Amino acid sequence: MAKEIETPEVKEYLDVPHIQPGVMQGDGPFIAKPEHQEPLGFPGELVPDWQNKAIDKLGELKSKYRSLQLFLDICVKCGSCTDKCHYFLGTADPKNMPVARQDLLRKVYRRYYTIWGKFGFTRKLVGAQELTREVLDDWYNYYHQCSECRRCSVFCPYGIDTAEITMAAREILDSVGIGMKYTNEIIAKVFKIGNNLGLPGPALKMTLEDLEEEIEDDTGVKVELPVDREGVDVLLITPSADFFAEPHIDGLIGYAKVFHEAGVSWTVSSYASEAANFSMFIGSYENMKRQAERIRKAALDLGVKRIIHGECGHAWRAAYSFWNTLAGVGHGGDDAYSRELQKQLDPAYPVPQHICEFTWDLIQRDVLTLDPSENDHMTLTFHDSCNVARASRMGDKPGGQFEIPRNVIKAVCNNYVDMPHHTIGEETYCCGGGGGLLTDDLMEVRIKGALPRMQALKTTMEGKGVTHMAAICAICKTQFSKVMPYYEIGMDRIVSVHQLVSNAIKLTGQED
Amino acid sequence: MSAISYVYTFLFYAAAVLLVGGLVRKIYIYAKTPAPLKIPTTPAPVTRAGVVYRMFKEVVLFESLFKGNKPTWLFAFLFHFGLLLVLIRHTRYFVEHVPSLIAMSQWAGIYAGMAMVAGLLGLLARRIVVDRVRYISSPSDYLILLLLISIGLSGLGMKYVAHTDIVQVKAFFLGLLRFDWQNLPSDGVLLVHLALVAILMMIFAYSKLLHGVGIFFSPTRNQVDNARERRHIADWAKPLDKSSGQ
Ligand code: SF4
Ligand code: SF4
């Protein structure tokens, strides 16, 4: 870790680098200790018979996930994805090209699960390879240089999604005892305490009481941030970073003000005080379900009618795309398990609903009093978070996930400019810290992986006078405030969307 | 019948068995393996009809490849479209009375054959010239291209250089279909052309050529985006549901 990290140079245009094999070779992130592994049901350390166990696990996963079986089979090596990954663009290591990342697993699949793997000669022809210790180490290293952002899948003629491969590889690694410390320690904390931070209920209450005071000092209006209040309409599930980190917490204040003005009763839950679902990053269906079931239980216990989700990208994917499957949190279930919760939920609202959908609806109905000039000291642009962009939706129409947050921003800010079109929308670049890579032991990967976004932001700042970038993801916000200084952009230039709403909103009874 | 005709008769039956058997097996595997989670690459259609349209654009126009890489798209499109026309042209060897539409489009088949080879040469050049694509290529990736190029060139060769007795070729293939085996002309170019085609049929279901059927099963492209409105759950995941007590 003592290695000096060189921040990539930002040029006028983003060049596709020539490949430099091996430049990101390394040991990967810190390995999980037994106490991080075991609560998730994984062996504490590398199991003795790991080679056979890993091969069997690959076989099991490909029989449970069509994506894995299919994607391992049908890649034609066309190369369309090769220059689409921000980690490749930022590092030039060819194993960070999506197809090459897949090949780390594919060559082992070809060795043990295809006819070509049976004979020495044909193995060479198709590039099949034994699962050796070196291959396992390569997996650990390079499958932790993928943020599961799905950008590659947009450009693949068959929709091959490297994120699916990365998740499978991480699950195989976990199953033989080599987990990643950062993700697995955090997941264990959720099971024990209820959130990624390990913030217990009483501390959460105190934090929110402090915030209430802060808002009152600021505006003269008492805005509540209730915890564990039963019988309210809305359960808010938000990433725990919203409770303490900057600029996340300013977004939380924004949600509270919006609820207050809408006159909608709401609460957070101390039992389910986390929207993040890091089990998605490690591809573990069972653990993802255990995490999602905490939301289900909180909703049942508190008797809420609606569930609203705060600003977080991967968490919104887990919520929007997976909660219904995993824990019956949604609508349209016809089995006893999902009906148990769904009969309590109000069918007039989508479940879960994104806070941007909620706010945009209020803005359209003119419920909020807004003064966009409060944000006149800024010119905004918007970073589409990868999981929101390519793995979820907002509103009724495809692409609502791009429009609705922008609509909200434009309603509360007078100055707004988009970054170049091939860096936003469905082609958006990941912040560089997603997929469970938001840890200090991966700083080099994070800084270099941020290059494409930094390049787009910097040129838009210089050319169009943009001063700040808004985001709706806790990971993006943390990642940007950490890496922007490396690119000579102030860490305060990243803001929450609901922070902008908070600035502009005039509370009923607020004097100034 | 000549000895070589027996060899080719056997060869084509074997190729057909491997092709059909392999495809049926793979389609069965893809169809029965669930996609346990909703993973369409969004923005995705919210209706079934929308998915059909998305898949159409993907299969016919190679939409995602177009977004990703224009030269590759051009070469791939030339090749596949050319191949399609060439295949249509070749149906005249398998049906007794050639439908007039196919008979009328025979001239197009020739240009299609050229387009096909040109596209393949473009793809091969990219594979060699672009360092990223070279890095991800295995010997099999080059061999498949060379196989297809050789098939195309030997086919065009019979049109322009070394003609063969196409009436007898037709008799041979109709004979295969009717189990009433016939002689095959023993022209070198024809034998090479047909042997390569047989090899292509044999490897189709056991190689990346599977993309031709696999794409229809791709969950990132064929799923409807309706996760909030419908509960989507795989059979293997159902037993994990236990009511709230946990
Ligand atoms: S999912 Fe994202 S990070 Fe992973 S290989 Fe694809 S583009 Fe790169
Ligand atoms: S775009 Fe798809 S088919 Fe082409 S090389 Fe990448 S993963 Fe393979």
PDB file of C-alpha atoms and ligand atoms in Angstrom, chain A residues 71 74-82 98-100 102 106 152 155-162, chain B residues 65 136, ligand 2:
ATOM      1  CA  PHE A  71     -22.816 -15.135 -20.639  1.00  0.00           C
ATOM      2  CA  ILE A  74     -21.994 -16.694 -25.930  1.00  0.00           C
ATOM      3  CA  CYS A  75     -19.425 -13.912 -25.835  1.00  0.00           C
ATOM      4  CA  VAL A  76     -17.999 -13.652 -29.352  1.00  0.00           C
ATOM      5  CA  LYS A  77     -15.010 -11.496 -28.364  1.00  0.00           C
ATOM      6  CA  CYS A  78     -16.198  -8.707 -30.608  1.00  0.00           C
ATOM      7  CA  GLY A  79     -14.454  -6.137 -28.460  1.00  0.00           C
ATOM      8  CA  SER A  80     -17.354  -3.698 -28.256  1.00  0.00           C
ATOM      9  CA  CYS A  81     -17.091  -3.577 -24.471  1.00  0.00           C
ATOM     10  CA  THR A  82     -13.308  -3.311 -24.313  1.00  0.00           C
ATOM     11  CA  PRO A  98     -14.970  -6.195 -19.319  1.00  0.00           C
ATOM     12  CA  VAL A  99     -14.545  -9.162 -21.645  1.00  0.00           C
ATOM     13  CA  ALA A 100     -11.090  -9.899 -20.253  1.00  0.00           C
ATOM     14  CA  GLN A 102     -15.134 -12.249 -17.747  1.00  0.00           C
ATOM     15  CA  ARG A 106     -14.635 -18.161 -18.556  1.00  0.00           C
ATOM     16  CA  CYS A 152     -20.308  -2.702 -20.449  1.00  0.00           C
ATOM     17  CA  PHE A 155     -22.729  -1.885 -25.499  1.00  0.00           C
ATOM     18  CA  CYS A 156     -22.682  -5.671 -25.695  1.00  0.00           C
ATOM     19  CA  PRO A 157     -24.668  -7.092 -28.612  1.00  0.00           C
ATOM     20  CA  TYR A 158     -25.963  -9.841 -26.274  1.00  0.00           C
ATOM     21  CA  GLY A 159     -26.346  -7.732 -23.184  1.00  0.00           C
ATOM     22  CA  ILE A 160     -23.551  -9.569 -21.414  1.00  0.00           C
ATOM     23  CA  ASP A 161     -23.320  -7.928 -18.019  1.00  0.00           C
ATOM     24  CA  THR A 162     -19.909  -8.263 -16.429  1.00  0.00           C
TER      25      THR A 162
ATOM     26  CA  LEU B  65     -23.112  -3.062 -31.099  1.00  0.00           C
ATOM     27  CA  ILE B 136      -8.911 -11.008 -25.887  1.00  0.00           C
TER      28      ILE B 136
HETATM   29  S1  SF4 C   2     -19.289  -6.756 -26.099  1.00  0.00           S
HETATM   30 FE1  SF4 C   2     -20.183  -8.691 -25.369  1.00  0.00          FE
HETATM   31  S2  SF4 C   2     -19.743 -10.189 -26.973  1.00  0.00           S
HETATM   32 FE2  SF4 C   2     -18.433  -8.415 -27.373  1.00  0.00          FE
HETATM   33  S3  SF4 C   2     -16.515  -8.927 -26.342  1.00  0.00           S
HETATM   34 FE3  SF4 C   2     -17.723  -7.746 -24.880  1.00  0.00          FE
HETATM   35  S4  SF4 C   2     -18.848  -9.273 -23.682  1.00  0.00           S
HETATM   36 FE4  SF4 C   2     -18.063 -10.307 -25.527  1.00  0.00          FE
END
